CSV table of N, CA and C in Angstrom, one decimal:
chain,number,residue,atom,x,y,z
A,1,MET,N,8.1,-30.6,11.2
A,1,MET,CA,9.3,-30.5,10.4
A,1,MET,C,10.4,-29.8,11.3
A,2,VAL,N,11.4,-30.5,11.5
A,2,VAL,CA,12.4,-30.0,12.3
A,2,VAL,C,13.5,-29.3,11.4
A,3,GLY,N,13.9,-28.1,11.9
A,3,GLY,CA,14.9,-27.4,11.1
A,3,GLY,C,14.4,-26.4,10.0
A,4,VAL,N,13.1,-26.3,9.9
A,4,VAL,CA,12.5,-25.4,8.9
A,4,VAL,C,12.2,-24.1,9.5
A,5,ASN,N,12.8,-23.1,9.0
A,5,ASN,CA,12.5,-21.7,9.5
A,5,ASN,C,11.4,-21.1,8.7
A,6,THR,N,10.2,-21.1,9.3
A,6,THR,CA,9.0,-20.5,8.6
A,6,THR,C,8.9,-19.0,8.9
A,7,SER,N,9.7,-18.4,9.7
A,7,SER,CA,9.6,-17.0,10.0
A,7,SER,C,10.5,-16.2,9.0
A,8,ALA,N,11.3,-16.8,8.3
A,8,ALA,CA,12.2,-16.1,7.3
A,8,ALA,C,11.3,-15.5,6.2
A,9,THR,N,11.7,-14.3,5.8
A,9,THR,CA,11.0,-13.7,4.7
A,9,THR,C,11.9,-13.8,3.5
A,10,PRO,N,11.3,-13.9,2.3
A,10,PRO,CA,12.1,-14.1,1.1
A,10,PRO,C,12.9,-12.8,0.8
A,11,PRO,N,14.1,-12.9,0.2
A,11,PRO,CA,14.9,-11.8,-0.1
A,11,PRO,C,14.1,-10.9,-1.1
A,12,THR,N,14.3,-9.6,-1.0
A,12,THR,CA,13.7,-8.7,-1.9
A,12,THR,C,14.7,-8.1,-2.8
A,13,THR,N,14.3,-7.9,-4.0
A,13,THR,CA,15.2,-7.3,-5.0
A,13,THR,C,14.8,-5.8,-5.2
A,14,ALA,N,15.6,-4.9,-4.7
A,14,ALA,CA,15.3,-3.5,-4.8
A,14,ALA,C,15.6,-3.0,-6.2
A,15,LYS,N,14.6,-2.3,-6.7
A,15,LYS,CA,14.8,-1.8,-8.1
A,15,LYS,C,15.6,-0.5,-8.0
A,16,ALA,N,16.5,-0.4,-8.9
A,16,ALA,CA,17.4,0.8,-9.0
A,16,ALA,C,16.6,2.0,-9.4
A,17,PRO,N,16.9,3.1,-8.8
A,17,PRO,CA,16.1,4.3,-9.2
A,17,PRO,C,16.4,4.7,-10.6
A,18,PRO,N,15.4,5.3,-11.3
A,18,PRO,CA,15.6,5.6,-12.7
A,18,PRO,C,16.7,6.7,-12.9
A,19,CYS,N,17.4,6.7,-14.0
A,19,CYS,CA,18.4,7.7,-14.3
A,19,CYS,C,17.7,9.0,-14.7
A,20,ASP,N,18.5,10.1,-14.9
A,20,ASP,CA,17.9,11.4,-15.3
A,20,ASP,C,17.2,11.3,-16.6
A,21,VAL,N,17.8,10.5,-17.5
A,21,VAL,CA,17.2,10.4,-18.9
A,21,VAL,C,15.8,9.8,-18.8
A,22,CYS,N,15.7,8.7,-18.0
A,22,CYS,CA,14.5,8.0,-17.8
A,22,CYS,C,13.4,8.9,-17.1
A,23,GLU,N,13.9,9.6,-16.1
A,23,GLU,CA,12.9,10.5,-15.4
A,23,GLU,C,12.4,11.6,-16.4
A,24,ALA,N,13.3,12.2,-17.2
A,24,ALA,CA,12.9,13.2,-18.1
A,24,ALA,C,11.9,12.7,-19.2
A,25,LEU,N,12.2,11.5,-19.7
A,25,LEU,CA,11.4,10.9,-20.7
A,25,LEU,C,10.0,10.5,-20.1
A,26,ALA,N,10.0,10.0,-18.9
A,26,ALA,CA,8.7,9.7,-18.3
A,26,ALA,C,7.9,10.9,-18.0
A,27,ALA,N,8.5,12.0,-17.6
A,27,ALA,CA,7.8,13.2,-17.3
A,27,ALA,C,7.2,13.8,-18.6
A,28,GLN,N,8.0,13.7,-19.7
A,28,GLN,CA,7.5,14.2,-21.0
A,28,GLN,C,6.4,13.3,-21.5
A,29,ARG,N,6.5,12.0,-21.3
A,29,ARG,CA,5.4,11.1,-21.7
A,29,ARG,C,4.1,11.4,-20.9
A,30,ASP,N,4.3,11.6,-19.6
A,30,ASP,CA,3.1,11.8,-18.8
A,30,ASP,C,2.4,13.2,-19.2
A,31,ALA,N,3.2,14.2,-19.5
A,31,ALA,CA,2.6,15.5,-19.9
A,31,ALA,C,1.9,15.3,-21.2
A,32,ALA,N,2.5,14.6,-22.1
A,32,ALA,CA,1.9,14.3,-23.4
A,32,ALA,C,0.6,13.5,-23.3
A,33,LEU,N,0.6,12.6,-22.4
A,33,LEU,CA,-0.6,11.8,-22.1
A,33,LEU,C,-1.7,12.6,-21.6
A,34,GLU,N,-1.4,13.5,-20.6
A,34,GLU,CA,-2.4,14.4,-20.1
A,34,GLU,C,-3.0,15.4,-21.1
A,35,ALA,N,-2.1,15.8,-22.1
A,35,ALA,CA,-2.5,16.7,-23.1
A,35,ALA,C,-3.2,16.0,-24.3
A,36,GLY,N,-3.2,14.7,-24.3
A,36,GLY,CA,-3.9,14.0,-25.4
A,36,GLY,C,-3.0,13.9,-26.6
A,37,ARG,N,-1.7,14.0,-26.5
A,37,ARG,CA,-0.9,13.9,-27.7
A,37,ARG,C,-0.3,12.5,-27.8
A,38,ALA,N,-1.1,11.6,-28.4
A,38,ALA,CA,-0.9,10.2,-28.4
A,38,ALA,C,0.4,9.9,-29.2
A,39,GLY,N,0.7,10.6,-30.3
A,39,GLY,CA,1.9,10.4,-31.0
A,39,GLY,C,3.2,10.6,-30.2
A,40,GLU,N,3.1,11.7,-29.4
A,40,GLU,CA,4.3,12.0,-28.6
A,40,GLU,C,4.5,11.0,-27.5
A,41,VAL,N,3.3,10.5,-26.9
A,41,VAL,CA,3.4,9.4,-25.9
A,41,VAL,C,4.1,8.2,-26.5
A,42,GLY,N,3.8,7.8,-27.7
A,42,GLY,CA,4.4,6.7,-28.3
A,42,GLY,C,5.9,6.9,-28.6
A,43,ASP,N,6.2,8.1,-29.0
A,43,ASP,CA,7.6,8.4,-29.2
A,43,ASP,C,8.4,8.3,-27.9
A,44,CYS,N,7.9,8.8,-26.8
A,44,CYS,CA,8.6,8.7,-25.5
A,44,CYS,C,8.7,7.3,-25.1
A,45,GLU,N,7.7,6.5,-25.3
A,45,GLU,CA,7.7,5.0,-24.9
A,45,GLU,C,8.8,4.3,-25.7
A,46,ARG,N,8.9,4.6,-27.0
A,46,ARG,CA,10.0,4.0,-27.8
A,46,ARG,C,11.4,4.4,-27.3
A,47,GLU,N,11.5,5.7,-27.0
A,47,GLU,CA,12.8,6.2,-26.5
A,47,GLU,C,13.2,5.6,-25.2
A,48,LEU,N,12.2,5.4,-24.3
A,48,LEU,CA,12.4,4.7,-23.0
A,48,LEU,C,12.9,3.3,-23.2
A,49,MET,N,12.2,2.6,-24.2
A,49,MET,CA,12.6,1.2,-24.4
A,49,MET,C,14.0,1.1,-25.0
A,50,GLU,N,14.3,2.0,-26.0
A,50,GLU,CA,15.6,2.0,-26.6
A,50,GLU,C,16.7,2.3,-25.5
A,51,HIS,N,16.4,3.3,-24.7
A,51,HIS,CA,17.4,3.7,-23.6
A,51,HIS,C,17.7,2.5,-22.7
A,52,GLY,N,16.7,1.7,-22.4
A,52,GLY,CA,16.9,0.5,-21.5
A,52,GLY,C,17.6,-0.6,-22.3
A,53,ARG,N,17.4,-0.7,-23.6
A,53,ARG,CA,18.0,-1.8,-24.4
A,53,ARG,C,19.4,-1.5,-24.7
A,54,ASN,N,19.9,-0.3,-24.6
A,54,ASN,CA,21.3,0.0,-24.9
A,54,ASN,C,22.2,-0.2,-23.7
A,55,GLY,N,21.9,-1.1,-22.8
A,55,GLY,CA,22.7,-1.5,-21.8
A,55,GLY,C,22.8,-0.6,-20.5
A,56,ARG,N,21.9,0.3,-20.4
A,56,ARG,CA,21.9,1.2,-19.3
A,56,ARG,C,21.2,0.5,-18.1
A,57,GLY,N,20.4,-0.5,-18.4
A,57,GLY,CA,19.7,-1.2,-17.4
A,57,GLY,C,18.7,-0.5,-16.5
A,58,CYS,N,18.1,0.5,-17.1
A,58,CYS,CA,17.1,1.3,-16.3
A,58,CYS,C,16.0,1.7,-17.3
A,59,ALA,N,14.8,1.8,-16.7
A,59,ALA,CA,13.6,2.3,-17.3
A,59,ALA,C,12.5,2.3,-16.3
A,60,PRO,N,11.8,3.4,-16.3
A,60,PRO,CA,10.7,3.5,-15.3
A,60,PRO,C,9.6,2.5,-15.5
């Protein structure tokens, strides 16, 4: 095949770093998970999903 560049790598899409709210909610979720507080883990997950859904475009 003439003209085919096989050494090119596909473009990568860098994920934006999480915002302060995402980082705080993720830390709270992780602490609750380690402590066995399943209800709090679920609350944090819901808040993370809502935060991302409200147009902020971020979530860990």
